[in-house]
Each structure stands twice: as C-alpha cells, then as structure tokens.
Amino acid sequence: MKPLINILVLSLIIITISAGENLFVQEKSNLAAEARKQRDAELNSYYSDKQLGSFIKEGKTYFRLFTPNAVEVELVTFKNVGDTEGEVHKMNRDKDAVWEVILDGELNGLYYGFKVYHDGDEIGNSEQVLCIDPYSKAVATYNTYMNPRKSIVYNEEYDWEDDSWIQRDWRDLIIYEMHVRDMTVHPSSGAKQPGTYMGLTEDGIRGGITYIKELGVNTVELLPTQEFGNIEIPYKDSLAGRFNTWNPYERNHWGYMTAAYFAPESYFAENWDSLNWNKWMGKDAKQVKAFKDMVKAFHKEGIAVIMDVVYNHLSEYELGNLKEIDKEYYFRLDDKGNFIAESYCGNDLKTERPMVRRLIIDSILYWMKEYHIDGFRFDLGKLIDWQTIEDIIHEARKINPNVVFVCEPWGGGYDPQGFSVRGWGAWNDQIRNGIKGENPFDGLGWIFGKWYGNNSPQRIKSYVNGTLVRDSLGLFQKKEHSVNYLESHDGYTLGDFIRIGLGDVDPHSIIKNVDEHTKLSPKQLKLNKLGALFLFTSQGITMIHSGQEYARSKVIPHNIKIPDKEKGHLDHNSYNKDNATNYINYEHVDINRELFEYYQGLIELRKTYDAFRHAEYENIHFIKNNESLLSFGYLLKHNKDEFFVLFNADKKIITEFILPEGKWEVIVDEKKAGSSSLAEVSKKYKLHPSTGAVLRKIN
C-alpha cells in the first residue's frame, strides 16, 4: 500500500502547489489591474483650461503643448520650410502638464514643431522625431512616406463680410455628400483650378458649385478636409514595421486619416494635376483663406456646409503626431501597451480622457467660429464615449442652436438609439438595406421586388415615417434624427448596385467602354428612380452621394500603369484612387440626363411641399394594395395640402389604386418628377412594375 499512499501524497502536494501558483498568478494579475486603474486615474486627473497651440498676444508668440508623460519638451523653429535643422527652445512644464515657451515678436508664418522626450530617450538627440502641434492652425507637408510635417504660426484676419451660419431645421436638410477634389478635377468640369477649394466655387463652369446649384440641394457634406495623411506606406515593401499588400496606389484619397484637427487640408489649395511627390505643400498657409472663401461662396447661395470629421483615430501611416507626443495619454491601449484598433485603422483615441475630450470640443468650436461650419458628420461615432458626445452638442449649440450633428452610429458597437436620445442624428442603415438591399449578390431589397432580412410591408411604413422608436424595430426619437440614404462613399454606388443586382454587369469582368457601360438600361433607370422616389418622400434628413443623381459608375481605369489586379472592374472601396474611378464626369450626366432631371424634380418637390418633411405621424395613412405585398400607397396630409404617394416594386404586376374622391394632379410619375402638374386624374391610377407616383389633390 505504501507506493499508493506515496502517489496520493505527491498528488496532493502537486495540487496544493498548483493551486498556490494559480492564486499567485491571479493575485499578480489583480495587482497589475489595480496598478493600471490607479495609473489611469492619475492621468485623468490632469486638466488645464490654458489656451493651447501657438498664438500671438501683446507682441509675443506663445507655444503650449499638453503631455503629462514627457520628461523634456523642446520647441524647434525653422526659418524655411525645408530646413532640417532649426533653433531649439527648451519648454517649461506647469503643474497641469502644459509645456510652454514664449518668444519675443509676432512670429506669424514661422515654421515649428516639438521634440518630445520620454523615459529612456536621449535628450537632445538630433534624430528625435519632430511632432506637429495638435492645435496647428495650418500645416506644411512634405509629400513622401510617413508624411513629415511642420506646423505654421498663423494669425491672419479674414473678412467674412456679413456671412453667418445657415440656420435650418434638420428636417429640411437635403445633403449632398462629396469630395472636394472629385467635383472639379475631371476636364469636363471646366474648372481653371481643378480639384481645389477655389475651383469648386468658380463661376461660369459646368462643375462645382454651378452644378450643385443646378441640382438644387441645400447642404453639402465634405469628405474629410482636416489635414490628413495623403500617402500610405510603400506597396510590397515594409516601413515602420508595416507591410503594404493591399494598396498599389500608396495613396489615401478620401482623407480618413486625420493628421491635424484644426488645420484645413492643404492639397485642396494646390493647383496640381496630381499629388507631387517629394515636394512641400501648404507652406504658404493659403489653404486657410481658400477654405473660408469656399464656405462663404456656398453660404451666399444658401447652401450649408457640413464637415466629415474623424475623431475616433489618428493618421496611421505617419510619424510626428499624438502617438509620439504621449501614446499612453491619448490612445486606448491593451494590457501590453499596444494600440487598440476597433476602428481597424491602427489606433483608437482615448476620447474619455479629459484633455482628449477638450481637444475634440475645441476643434469643433474652432471650425464653427473660425470657418462658419454649419454641421458635422462623425466617422465611426460609436468609438467616441457618451460623455464626449453629450458635451460636444451641448457646447456647440451655445454658438449655433441649429448646428447639425450626425454620425455613423457604429464602430465598437451599434447604437443609433443612443445617439438619438442625446439629440444626434445618425445614418439610417435600415432604410438603406431595406430599400436597396445589403449587397447586390444575395442581399437585394425592396426595389428589386424582394424582402431583405427582416424587412416587410410594416418595416417599409416605418421608414416612411422616419424609422421612429414608436414602431417595431425603430431607431429614432425624432424623425429629424434619421439620415435617410441609399448610397454613400462606402460600398458600390447605387447605380452599380443596381447594375450588378439585375445581373446586367459582372463585377469581375473588365469594362473598357465606360461611356457605353454608364448608360442606363430602361430597367436600371426604373429602379434608380423608384429608390430615389422613396428616399425623397420619406420623413427625416435626406442624403445622396455625389453622382447618385446620374447613376455614377466607379470603374477602375483599365489603362493605368498602377499594378492593380482589379483594373477595368467596378470598385466598391475607392478610398485610395485619385483618378477617374472617383472623379465626377459631367459628360456622364448628359448620358443619363433623364435620371438627373428626375432627381432635380424630386428635390424641387421636397423643397416646395413641406408635407414630405414636416407631416405628423398621425397624418400619414397607408393604403394596402391587394394585388401585391410589394405595392402600397399612403395618403399624406399637411396644412392645406393632401397627397397620394404610390409605389409598386413588383417586377411583373401592374397595380391599380382606387383614388379618394375628387380630382388629383400627377406631379411625379415614372418619367418625370417636380412640383408642376403632369396630368389630371380621378377614380383610379395604374402603376407599371417598378414605378411610383405622387398625386396632389386639386382643391
């Protein structure tokens, strides 16, 4: 029995030791977690109300930078933008971790940066990374990998004349999402300064503001125009520990890699055919005035300006920003000190930190005050903490009570309801997926005569009313929080979605004749019109993406030198292409002129009759069509106006609607749209497959 007893004793000893080791590991883990918690609380305790960045006051120039973890900070100033060596000025830290140095003279136009040293760094190291000022009002960028930059002291007055914000009820917004460069860089725009802020507002050309006015929208939403990282890492080569296998263009065209939250993008103020490598741009800071001139020009036409802003992460492919200034303070990190990247963009800002929250709010208020910006669309809004979301809108409304705040309600979660209860608008992906579909292969929606996912006639009615929480699966407290859209910069264009969804175009086939491909077939035209009609007659904010009004197709040029395996194919993620894939080709507007004029008419309809924007829930009464579940209508009453809005998404059946008593004028049919009478009808009205109509009662 002795061997058995020995084994049992040994087993008990091993179990006891193992349990002890587990307890030790658990205790060690608990201690580490407690230490991190205490460290987090310590960093959160730092706060300062001091003005940050560079500014001129009483004949002196101030430079201030917040960083609690630095052991030494130097200001480096440069006489010329290309200087590699500058004058070094030691900065002093106050109790709130604000580092400061004051130089004699009003040093407007001076180039500068910060060298920030942490534990283990060699103080005075000539190779230390030069960081731009997070509060830079203007930035000069050298166009090469890692986007090296210098901040510029900027202190110039601007004459706004009598300009102010566009004060508009959110329900009245008709938003045109667009990229500054894409609107005028194609030769068909006729711009003398193509691709620029200046070109966008040129008189007497076909593109830009002239085209936007012709279309009739009342708000433009600019894809990112805060200074951003233009150039990504080398294709099929490593740099800074990264290996680029996905982007042969080595470009970031859309701008969702912000570098400076207070500075306008300088590329859009340079009159270049394309981004010039190994050259400085923005060195004269003329981008500041150019941006303000652009806003003022839009405002003179009654067009509001919304900025697409990216506060969830910072530019990934560059050195010399907040990552080098104070990684631990400004970013969300895991237990090993690595960046958390729920944004899928390399690093997520720790927006819950008091001074990060202040930076975001300061930036928003700065763009409102200094640039007269009317509103903001937040990229991946769910990655920003709720306290910051609440404080942003609270502080901004003190300046402009009607300032617009909308967001993508996803990124680290999904919560349109959470934004709505805080007074924010959000992109309504329910209406997008329900009406168009989730994807053009096996996720087609209502305009194709199908029900995607959990969509149904009841859900369609909810969309008409603004997708309100009072309805099953609704999202919003108020209809003005619902940003209704069928196309955005992401994914296939609506035109291409329909081309693929109908089986007319194989997305993997090479398209050589883009003009011929662009021209819509009768069936494609019908579906584009049907989706547009539903969009513009639904309650809430209306948004279209540039080119949607003529069924723009994003075809990657097949004859470019870039080693892109997808050349000649349709593109669903064109973020990296500063070429014809993204450019607005005004000759294609003529090819699909009927659709453009239909959008014009729908915009006119929505602007003329506020029933499509302001009608009460109780004044929208749905009429079921017994011939098809995909066909329905509704009576819409508002003030003295009464409308009958009719839809038939069935692909085969002609449906007939019995009209209420009286005479009705047709103002939208399957051919035309607007506010003028196209015909008078009574008793009955027929709809062909995949069409809709709007009838107005003649009093």
XYZ file of C-alpha atoms in Angstrom:
699
model
C 0.000 0.000 0.000
C 2.969 2.328 0.562
C 3.502 3.179 -3.154
C -0.184 4.102 -3.470
C -0.032 6.325 -0.350
C 3.124 8.000 -1.695
C 1.399 8.718 -5.017
C -1.624 10.182 -3.229
C 0.568 12.366 -1.025
C 2.597 13.502 -4.039
C -0.615 14.304 -5.945
C -1.899 16.377 -3.018
C 1.399 18.243 -2.881
C 1.268 18.954 -6.655
C -2.376 20.093 -6.421
C -1.520 22.342 -3.471
C 1.484 23.845 -5.283
C -0.585 24.298 -8.470
C -3.390 25.980 -6.554
C -0.855 28.211 -4.876
C 0.682 29.118 -8.226
C -2.759 29.905 -9.632
C -3.542 32.079 -6.632
C -0.184 33.821 -7.069
C -0.847 34.418 -10.785
C -4.372 35.657 -10.029
C -3.085 37.921 -7.270
C -0.378 39.241 -9.582
C -2.994 39.889 -12.268
C -5.229 41.673 -9.763
C -2.339 43.833 -8.605
C -1.469 44.702 -12.207
C -5.096 45.592 -12.947
C -5.253 47.752 -9.814
C -1.994 49.468 -10.804
C -3.387 50.196 -14.279
C -6.566 51.561 -12.717
C -4.603 53.840 -10.416
C -2.386 54.971 -13.283
C -5.438 55.687 -15.388
C -6.973 57.755 -12.588
C -3.701 59.645 -12.170
C -3.572 60.563 -15.863
C -7.264 61.508 -15.859
C -6.590 63.963 -13.032
C -4.593 66.241 -15.339
C -6.588 69.114 -16.822
C -5.893 72.660 -17.960
C -8.028 75.490 -19.342
C -4.995 77.289 -20.752
C -5.075 78.188 -24.446
C -3.038 75.550 -26.276
C -1.095 75.584 -29.530
C 0.667 78.659 -30.910
C -0.822 82.130 -30.658
C 0.255 85.761 -30.671
C -0.512 88.086 -27.788
C 0.845 91.544 -26.856
C 3.819 91.372 -29.173
C 4.890 87.877 -28.153
C 4.323 84.387 -29.616
C 3.237 81.627 -27.248
C 3.720 77.892 -27.749
C 1.937 75.396 -25.495
C 1.666 71.598 -25.558
C -0.101 69.249 -23.168
C 1.697 65.988 -22.342
C 1.842 64.544 -18.802
C 4.279 61.719 -19.595
C 7.078 63.738 -21.213
C 10.299 64.285 -19.255
C 11.513 67.043 -21.596
C 9.979 69.027 -24.471
C 11.745 71.266 -26.959
C 10.243 73.746 -29.389
C 12.147 73.748 -32.678
C 11.597 76.704 -35.030
C 12.611 76.962 -38.691
C 13.060 79.967 -40.967
C 12.414 77.941 -44.114
C 10.036 75.029 -44.578
C 12.761 72.767 -45.975
C 15.295 73.394 -43.195
C 16.412 70.194 -41.478
C 17.963 71.996 -38.514
C 16.238 74.686 -36.520
C 16.551 76.805 -33.432
C 15.881 74.844 -30.244
C 13.968 76.352 -27.310
C 13.547 74.473 -24.039
C 9.960 74.409 -22.773
C 8.830 74.574 -19.145
C 6.117 72.434 -17.575
C 3.411 73.659 -15.201
C 1.592 71.591 -12.577
C -1.120 70.603 -15.084
C 1.371 69.123 -17.599
C 1.205 72.043 -20.018
C 4.631 72.787 -21.507
C 5.239 76.381 -22.566
C 7.761 78.733 -24.103
C 7.229 82.392 -25.064
C 9.247 84.037 -27.839
C 9.591 87.748 -28.483
C 7.863 89.170 -31.540
C 4.762 88.412 -33.584
C 6.135 85.406 -35.443
C 3.319 84.899 -37.936
C 4.303 82.382 -40.636
C 7.060 80.766 -38.550
C 7.521 77.009 -39.059
C 7.821 74.919 -35.911
C 7.446 71.535 -34.254
C 8.048 69.821 -30.921
C 10.593 67.241 -29.867
C 9.064 65.272 -27.031
C 11.283 63.083 -24.848
C 10.081 60.245 -22.633
C 11.831 57.925 -20.152
C 14.739 56.248 -21.895
C 15.059 58.839 -24.680
C 18.343 60.636 -25.222
C 17.693 64.322 -24.526
C 18.892 66.484 -27.399
C 19.061 63.567 -29.853
C 19.174 65.052 -33.344
C 17.218 62.034 -34.669
C 14.281 62.580 -32.298
C 11.004 62.768 -34.260
C 9.652 66.264 -34.876
C 5.984 66.373 -33.845
C 3.439 68.821 -35.196
C 1.332 70.870 -32.819
C -2.031 69.107 -32.215
C -3.598 72.589 -32.254
C -1.882 73.678 -35.514
C -3.985 76.200 -37.411
C -2.036 75.477 -40.602
C 0.377 72.711 -41.583
C 3.022 72.250 -44.281
C 3.507 68.671 -45.516
C 6.369 67.067 -47.408
C 4.840 64.585 -49.822
C 6.565 61.312 -49.159
C 6.077 58.237 -46.993
C 5.177 58.933 -43.342
C 4.000 62.443 -44.337
C 6.606 64.586 -42.489
C 5.105 67.944 -41.472
C 5.805 71.288 -39.879
C 3.290 73.451 -38.044
C 2.865 77.094 -39.032
C 2.146 80.020 -36.708
C -0.999 81.513 -38.241
C -2.546 84.822 -37.176
C -4.234 86.458 -40.164
C -7.586 88.249 -40.113
C -10.336 87.292 -42.561
C -13.203 89.421 -43.835
C -16.362 87.353 -43.561
C -18.442 90.334 -44.693
C -21.968 89.652 -43.385
C -21.653 85.855 -43.513
C -23.015 83.639 -40.754
C -24.234 80.078 -40.295
C -27.095 78.685 -42.324
C -29.884 78.241 -39.764
C -32.025 75.358 -40.978
C -34.426 72.858 -39.447
C -32.778 69.418 -39.694
C -35.903 68.059 -41.398
C -35.300 70.455 -44.285
C -31.756 69.247 -44.994
C -31.031 67.784 -48.431
C -27.413 66.704 -48.120
C -25.002 66.127 -50.999
C -22.021 64.069 -49.783
C -18.979 64.953 -51.907
C -15.199 65.017 -52.189
C -13.683 68.465 -52.789
C -11.204 67.337 -55.446
C -13.520 64.917 -57.258
C -16.087 67.622 -58.029
C -13.890 69.637 -60.426
C -10.738 67.673 -61.274
C -12.219 65.966 -64.360
C -11.706 68.073 -67.539
C -15.470 68.070 -68.171
C -15.958 70.345 -65.137
C -14.293 73.230 -66.981
C -12.509 74.425 -63.834
C -9.433 76.608 -64.270
C -8.180 75.469 -60.865
C -9.361 71.856 -60.900
C -9.523 69.797 -57.737
C -9.276 72.769 -55.367
C -11.384 74.790 -52.958
C -11.072 77.635 -55.458
C -12.127 75.507 -58.434
C -15.161 74.286 -56.535
C -16.587 77.820 -56.421
C -15.519 79.137 -59.861
C -18.161 80.986 -61.851
C -19.092 80.119 -65.418
C -18.038 76.459 -65.379
C -20.091 73.312 -65.598
C -18.871 71.607 -62.444
C -18.574 72.522 -58.793
C -20.982 74.951 -57.181
C -22.714 75.690 -60.518
C -23.683 72.037 -60.847
C -24.679 71.757 -57.187
C -26.976 74.779 -57.556
C -28.481 73.294 -60.730
C -29.256 70.067 -58.882
C -30.925 72.025 -56.089
C -29.570 70.525 -52.856
C -29.296 72.891 -49.869
C -26.390 71.307 -47.975
C -23.011 69.889 -48.957
C -21.165 67.404 -46.782
C -17.436 67.418 -47.469
C -15.479 64.199 -47.136
C -12.591 64.848 -44.692
C -10.978 68.252 -45.183
C -8.997 68.477 -41.966
C -5.293 67.994 -42.755
C -4.824 64.269 -43.396
C -2.224 61.680 -44.344
C -2.169 61.586 -48.150
C 0.479 58.922 -48.661
C 0.454 55.375 -47.285
C 3.423 53.049 -46.898
C 5.279 51.620 -49.944
C 3.499 48.874 -51.856
C 5.004 45.428 -51.245
C 7.672 46.943 -49.043
C 7.977 47.415 -45.293
C 8.175 50.706 -43.442
C 7.871 51.350 -39.707
C 7.049 47.680 -39.125
C 4.200 47.631 -41.660
C 3.932 45.753 -44.941
C 1.538 47.128 -47.582
C -0.060 44.283 -49.531
C -3.351 45.981 -50.331
C -2.777 49.450 -51.807
C -0.696 49.685 -55.002
C -1.651 53.366 -55.282
C 0.111 54.154 -51.975
C -2.453 56.911 -51.536
C -5.215 57.866 -49.147
C -7.602 59.853 -51.342
C -10.714 60.102 -49.169
C -8.927 61.521 -46.133
C -9.994 59.280 -43.252
C -6.516 59.548 -41.704
C -6.580 62.911 -39.934
C -3.253 64.482 -39.023
C -4.283 67.889 -37.629
C -7.727 68.623 -36.200
C -7.565 72.419 -36.528
C -5.936 72.786 -39.969
C -7.596 72.587 -43.409
C -6.213 70.078 -45.904
C -3.544 71.860 -47.936
C -3.698 69.568 -51.002
C -7.064 71.073 -51.952
C -5.496 74.542 -52.113
C -2.708 73.479 -54.506
C -3.431 73.736 -58.239
C -1.728 70.465 -59.217
C -2.707 67.798 -61.698
C -1.919 65.230 -59.021
C -0.121 64.947 -55.715
C 3.506 65.902 -56.341
C 5.890 63.580 -54.532
C 8.927 64.902 -52.650
C 7.623 68.460 -52.588
C 6.207 70.667 -49.854
C 2.555 71.661 -49.929
C 0.719 74.085 -47.681
C 3.888 76.036 -46.922
C 2.226 79.427 -47.551
C -0.843 78.542 -45.427
C -3.082 79.777 -48.256
C -5.355 76.789 -47.575
C -6.874 78.688 -44.637
C -8.187 81.583 -46.732
C -9.139 79.268 -49.611
C -11.291 77.165 -47.310
C -13.027 80.212 -45.843
C -13.638 81.633 -49.330
C -15.261 78.324 -50.287
C -17.591 78.314 -47.266
C -18.559 81.949 -47.865
C -19.347 81.209 -51.522
C -21.647 78.315 -50.587
C -23.363 80.419 -47.937
C -24.059 83.203 -50.439
C -26.056 80.624 -52.402
C -27.941 79.483 -49.295
C -26.047 76.182 -49.203
C -24.909 74.926 -45.792
C -21.523 73.242 -45.310
C -21.092 70.110 -43.187
C -17.681 68.577 -42.498
C -16.984 64.855 -42.258
C -14.677 64.566 -39.224
C -12.620 61.660 -37.868
C -12.051 61.842 -34.120
C -12.040 58.095 -33.453
C -8.459 57.554 -34.608
C -5.453 59.477 -35.880
C -3.475 59.083 -39.080
C -1.854 55.660 -39.010
C 0.907 55.909 -41.605
C 2.993 58.758 -40.285
C 5.315 59.861 -37.513
C 5.202 63.060 -35.504
C 1.703 63.287 -34.060
C -0.022 62.398 -30.775
C 1.404 58.870 -30.920
C 4.885 60.271 -30.314
C 3.723 63.146 -28.087
C 2.047 60.939 -25.463
C 0.885 57.485 -26.524
C -0.272 56.447 -23.056
C -2.426 59.519 -22.516
C -4.057 59.990 -25.900
C -4.793 56.407 -27.003
C -6.618 53.305 -25.847
C -4.026 50.616 -25.167
C -4.201 46.945 -24.245
C -2.500 45.363 -21.212
C 0.777 45.171 -23.111
C 0.734 48.821 -24.129
C -0.259 48.143 -27.754
C -2.773 50.288 -29.616
C -6.371 49.086 -29.584
C -7.793 49.339 -33.104
C -11.554 48.759 -33.108
C -11.579 51.377 -35.866
C -9.409 48.982 -37.939
C -7.163 51.990 -38.517
C -4.230 51.234 -36.245
C -5.066 53.311 -33.194
C -8.143 54.488 -31.313
C -8.180 57.806 -29.487
C -8.966 57.644 -25.776
C -11.761 60.192 -26.062
C -12.749 59.703 -22.410
C -9.532 61.381 -21.247
C -10.377 64.958 -20.121
C -7.810 66.652 -22.365
C -8.656 64.473 -25.387
C -12.311 65.398 -24.872
C -11.281 69.030 -24.660
C -9.231 68.752 -27.871
C -12.243 67.363 -29.769
C -14.631 70.009 -28.437
C -12.097 72.801 -29.023
C -11.688 71.591 -32.603
C -15.439 71.551 -33.287
C -15.955 75.022 -31.815
C -12.946 76.335 -33.732
C -14.362 75.200 -37.076
C -17.706 76.742 -36.186
C -16.260 80.093 -35.111
C -13.321 80.450 -37.497
C -14.747 78.739 -40.595
C -18.524 79.198 -40.122
C -19.098 75.452 -40.497
C -22.799 74.567 -40.179
C -22.544 70.974 -39.032
C -20.535 67.797 -38.665
C -20.750 64.151 -39.635
C -18.746 61.939 -37.255
C -16.945 58.921 -38.675
C -17.437 55.760 -36.545
C -19.223 57.755 -33.869
C -19.722 54.804 -31.519
C -15.981 54.807 -30.767
C -16.406 58.148 -29.002
C -17.556 57.939 -25.369
C -21.040 59.167 -24.451
C -19.852 61.969 -22.171
C -17.877 63.489 -25.039
C -20.826 63.062 -27.422
C -23.077 64.902 -24.947
C -20.576 67.680 -24.234
C -19.902 68.304 -27.944
C -23.514 69.048 -28.859
C -24.131 70.972 -25.626
C -21.204 73.337 -26.203
C -21.793 73.706 -29.943
C -25.450 74.659 -29.507
C -24.385 77.590 -27.338
C -22.856 79.049 -30.510
C -25.390 77.873 -33.110
C -28.603 76.253 -31.788
C -29.226 74.683 -35.207
C -25.760 73.188 -35.699
C -26.056 69.769 -37.362
C -24.583 66.656 -35.741
C -24.946 63.304 -37.464
C -22.780 60.216 -37.320
C -22.138 56.669 -38.294
C -23.710 55.006 -35.224
C -21.287 52.093 -35.356
C -17.625 51.340 -34.612
C -17.027 49.350 -31.435
C -20.764 48.733 -31.263
C -24.023 49.851 -32.867
C -26.417 52.249 -31.182
C -28.460 54.701 -33.285
C -30.912 54.920 -30.383
C -28.159 56.068 -28.042
C -27.279 58.954 -30.340
C -30.907 59.901 -30.880
C -31.687 60.227 -27.152
C -28.706 62.591 -26.958
C -30.061 64.775 -29.757
C -27.792 63.471 -32.538
C -28.768 62.290 -35.995
C -27.395 59.033 -37.407
C -27.087 57.276 -40.735
C -30.096 55.005 -41.155
C -28.737 51.713 -42.437
C -32.190 50.141 -42.004
C -33.719 52.177 -44.815
C -30.589 51.669 -46.922
C -30.688 47.881 -46.580
C -34.453 47.593 -46.689
C -34.979 49.625 -49.838
C -31.803 48.900 -51.818
C -30.502 45.779 -50.126
C -27.427 44.854 -48.110
C -25.370 43.592 -51.054
C -26.036 43.168 -54.785
C -25.389 39.410 -54.858
C -27.633 37.671 -52.338
C -28.953 40.594 -50.292
C -31.304 42.501 -52.597
C -34.010 44.775 -51.211
C -37.457 46.121 -51.978
C -36.715 47.968 -55.250
C -35.703 44.576 -56.699
C -39.051 43.086 -55.676
C -37.545 41.278 -52.676
C -37.562 41.494 -48.883
C -34.075 41.640 -47.408
C -33.639 40.122 -43.940
C -36.468 41.053 -41.579
C -37.922 43.679 -43.906
C -41.646 43.635 -44.614
C -44.503 45.974 -45.575
C -44.655 47.053 -41.930
C -40.968 47.991 -41.898
C -41.403 49.962 -45.126
C -44.118 52.021 -43.433
C -41.740 52.676 -40.562
C -39.146 54.076 -42.962
C -41.700 56.444 -44.499
C -42.401 57.826 -41.023
C -38.741 58.337 -40.049
C -37.935 54.908 -38.522
C -39.213 56.001 -35.120
C -38.925 54.000 -31.899
C -42.728 54.047 -31.600
C -42.669 51.487 -34.446
C -41.346 47.943 -34.092
C -37.552 47.877 -34.560
C -37.458 51.666 -34.957
C -34.302 53.611 -34.139
C -35.013 57.295 -33.553
C -36.784 59.511 -31.031
C -37.461 62.106 -33.739
C -37.617 61.761 -37.498
C -35.047 64.545 -37.925
C -32.501 62.184 -36.364
C -32.855 59.729 -39.258
C -30.365 60.346 -42.085
C -32.080 58.522 -44.938
C -29.719 57.385 -47.688
C -29.218 54.684 -50.298
C -25.627 55.468 -51.271
C -22.552 56.876 -49.525
C -18.828 56.973 -50.275
C -18.571 53.418 -48.904
C -19.551 50.400 -50.966
C -20.887 50.213 -54.500
C -22.662 53.256 -55.896
C -26.427 52.855 -56.120
C -26.092 52.761 -59.898
C -23.554 49.930 -59.766
C -25.511 48.104 -57.065
C -28.489 48.047 -59.435
C -26.371 47.075 -62.460
C -24.974 44.098 -60.540
C -28.220 43.236 -58.746
C -30.116 42.953 -62.034
C -27.392 40.700 -63.396
C -26.555 43.173 -66.166
C -22.923 43.591 -65.128
C -20.432 41.078 -63.786
C -18.322 42.948 -61.197
C -15.351 40.740 -62.110
C -15.447 41.473 -65.823
C -13.303 44.158 -67.454
C -15.175 47.235 -68.685
C -13.346 49.013 -71.488
C -16.040 51.321 -72.850
C -17.070 53.232 -69.721
C -19.410 55.620 -71.577
C -21.394 52.725 -73.040
C -21.408 50.942 -69.689
C -22.629 54.091 -67.891
C -25.781 54.451 -69.996
C -28.711 53.024 -68.068
C -30.969 50.372 -69.498
C -34.739 51.012 -69.143
C -34.928 48.599 -66.223
C -31.891 50.081 -64.480
C -33.406 53.543 -64.906
C -36.688 52.402 -63.369
C -35.027 51.022 -60.243
C -32.865 54.110 -59.793
C -35.981 56.280 -59.996
C -38.008 54.047 -57.660
C -35.321 54.151 -54.971
C -34.946 57.925 -55.334
C -38.697 58.497 -55.100
C -38.927 56.505 -51.882
C -35.938 58.352 -50.439
C -37.191 61.860 -51.172
C -40.739 61.247 -49.956
C -39.684 59.719 -46.614
C -39.681 61.761 -43.411
C -36.262 62.646 -41.973
C -32.991 64.046 -43.311
C -32.285 63.201 -46.963
C -28.735 62.442 -48.138
C -27.407 61.474 -51.545
C -23.808 60.839 -52.585
C -22.213 62.755 -55.439
C -23.032 61.129 -58.767
C -26.013 59.212 -57.413
C -28.212 61.593 -59.401
C -26.912 60.184 -62.692
C -26.142 56.601 -61.549
C -22.390 57.181 -61.458
C -20.353 54.044 -62.027
C -16.983 53.601 -60.348
C -14.914 51.827 -62.981
C -11.191 51.485 -62.294
C -9.386 52.656 -65.469
C -8.048 49.635 -67.315
C -5.146 51.506 -68.943
C -3.339 52.915 -65.880
C 0.243 51.943 -65.040
C -0.524 51.095 -61.400
C -0.210 47.311 -60.766
C -3.847 46.972 -59.694
C -5.275 43.492 -60.318
C -8.773 44.994 -60.361
C -8.166 47.333 -63.315
C -11.249 47.618 -65.501
C -13.559 46.300 -62.768
C -16.205 48.048 -60.683
C -14.863 49.419 -57.404
C -16.658 49.231 -54.051
C -13.876 50.753 -51.926
C -12.227 53.551 -53.893
C -10.627 55.321 -50.891
C -7.152 55.173 -52.463
C -7.819 56.312 -56.035
C -7.093 59.853 -57.139
C -8.209 59.027 -60.682
C -11.250 58.674 -62.919
C -12.697 55.996 -60.632
C -13.800 58.773 -58.274
C -13.965 61.868 -60.458
C -17.335 63.367 -61.379
C -17.581 63.139 -65.175
C -20.117 65.715 -66.313
C -20.374 64.095 -69.747
C -21.920 61.118 -67.976
C -24.587 63.416 -66.544
C -25.703 64.018 -70.138
C -25.701 60.287 -70.872
C -28.209 59.724 -68.051
C -29.868 63.144 -68.202
C -33.344 61.746 -67.576
C -32.302 60.423 -64.170
C -30.526 63.687 -63.279
C -33.677 65.654 -64.102
C -35.749 63.202 -62.064
C -33.538 63.912 -59.029
C -33.846 67.634 -59.761
C -37.608 67.252 -59.729
C -37.676 65.253 -56.503
C -35.512 67.868 -54.793
C -37.872 70.562 -56.040
C -40.843 68.527 -54.768
C -39.345 68.128 -51.317
C -38.383 71.798 -51.049
C -41.740 73.045 -52.348
C -44.024 70.945 -50.158
C -43.086 70.658 -46.504
C -45.539 67.766 -46.125
C -42.637 65.483 -47.130
C -40.555 66.927 -44.289
C -42.917 68.102 -41.537
C -46.037 65.920 -41.686
C -47.232 64.494 -38.381
C -47.183 60.729 -37.864
C -50.976 60.688 -37.489
C -51.432 62.381 -40.874
C -49.829 59.578 -42.862
C -52.363 56.844 -43.672
C -51.264 53.725 -45.549
C -53.348 52.051 -48.240
C -52.704 48.360 -48.850
C -52.743 47.065 -52.389
C -54.365 43.644 -52.611
C -52.577 42.711 -55.834
C -49.050 42.651 -54.385
C -47.362 42.970 -50.985
C -44.624 44.907 -52.750
C -47.105 47.590 -53.798
C -48.602 50.180 -51.443
C -49.642 53.794 -51.146
C -50.290 56.363 -48.461
C -52.368 59.493 -48.024
C -50.330 62.387 -46.715
C -51.974 65.487 -45.233
C -50.209 68.602 -44.017
C -51.740 72.043 -43.595
C -53.926 72.541 -46.700
C -52.085 70.056 -48.895
C -53.137 66.454 -49.488
C -51.056 63.931 -51.418
C -51.410 60.330 -52.508
C -47.971 58.675 -52.770
C -47.942 55.360 -54.659
C -45.319 52.631 -55.088
C -45.173 49.372 -56.999
C -41.941 47.398 -56.517
C -43.395 44.254 -58.004
C -41.351 43.209 -61.034
C -44.282 41.813 -63.053
C -47.680 43.027 -61.904
C -49.386 46.260 -62.972
C -51.195 47.515 -59.901
C -54.259 49.732 -59.717
C -55.147 52.110 -56.889
C -58.619 53.449 -56.125
C -58.279 57.187 -55.570
C -60.144 59.098 -52.882
C -62.978 61.288 -54.111
C -62.068 64.405 -56.070
C -59.604 65.441 -58.745
C -55.885 64.823 -58.453
C -52.936 66.213 -60.362
C -49.978 63.967 -61.077
C -46.724 65.742 -60.140
C -44.471 62.684 -60.191
C -44.827 59.694 -62.480
C -42.460 57.075 -63.870
C -40.976 59.573 -66.332
C -40.802 62.942 -64.609
C -40.781 64.497 -61.149
C -41.334 68.006 -59.785
C -43.999 70.301 -58.393
C -45.826 71.059 -61.664
C -48.881 69.197 -62.922
C -48.187 66.465 -65.473
C -51.810 65.294 -65.772
C -55.183 65.287 -64.007
C -56.751 62.024 -62.833
C -59.666 60.760 -60.761
C -61.128 57.476 -59.522
C -58.207 55.173 -60.474
C -54.465 55.238 -61.098
C -52.334 52.445 -62.501
C -48.651 51.790 -61.790
C -46.414 49.739 -64.043
C -43.903 47.354 -62.434
C -41.019 49.026 -60.554
C -42.531 52.526 -60.646
C -44.077 55.099 -58.366
C -46.084 58.307 -58.467
C -47.096 61.327 -56.384
C -50.573 62.782 -56.774
C -51.705 66.097 -55.270
C -55.352 66.809 -54.583
C -56.765 69.735 -56.505
C -58.689 71.951 -54.083
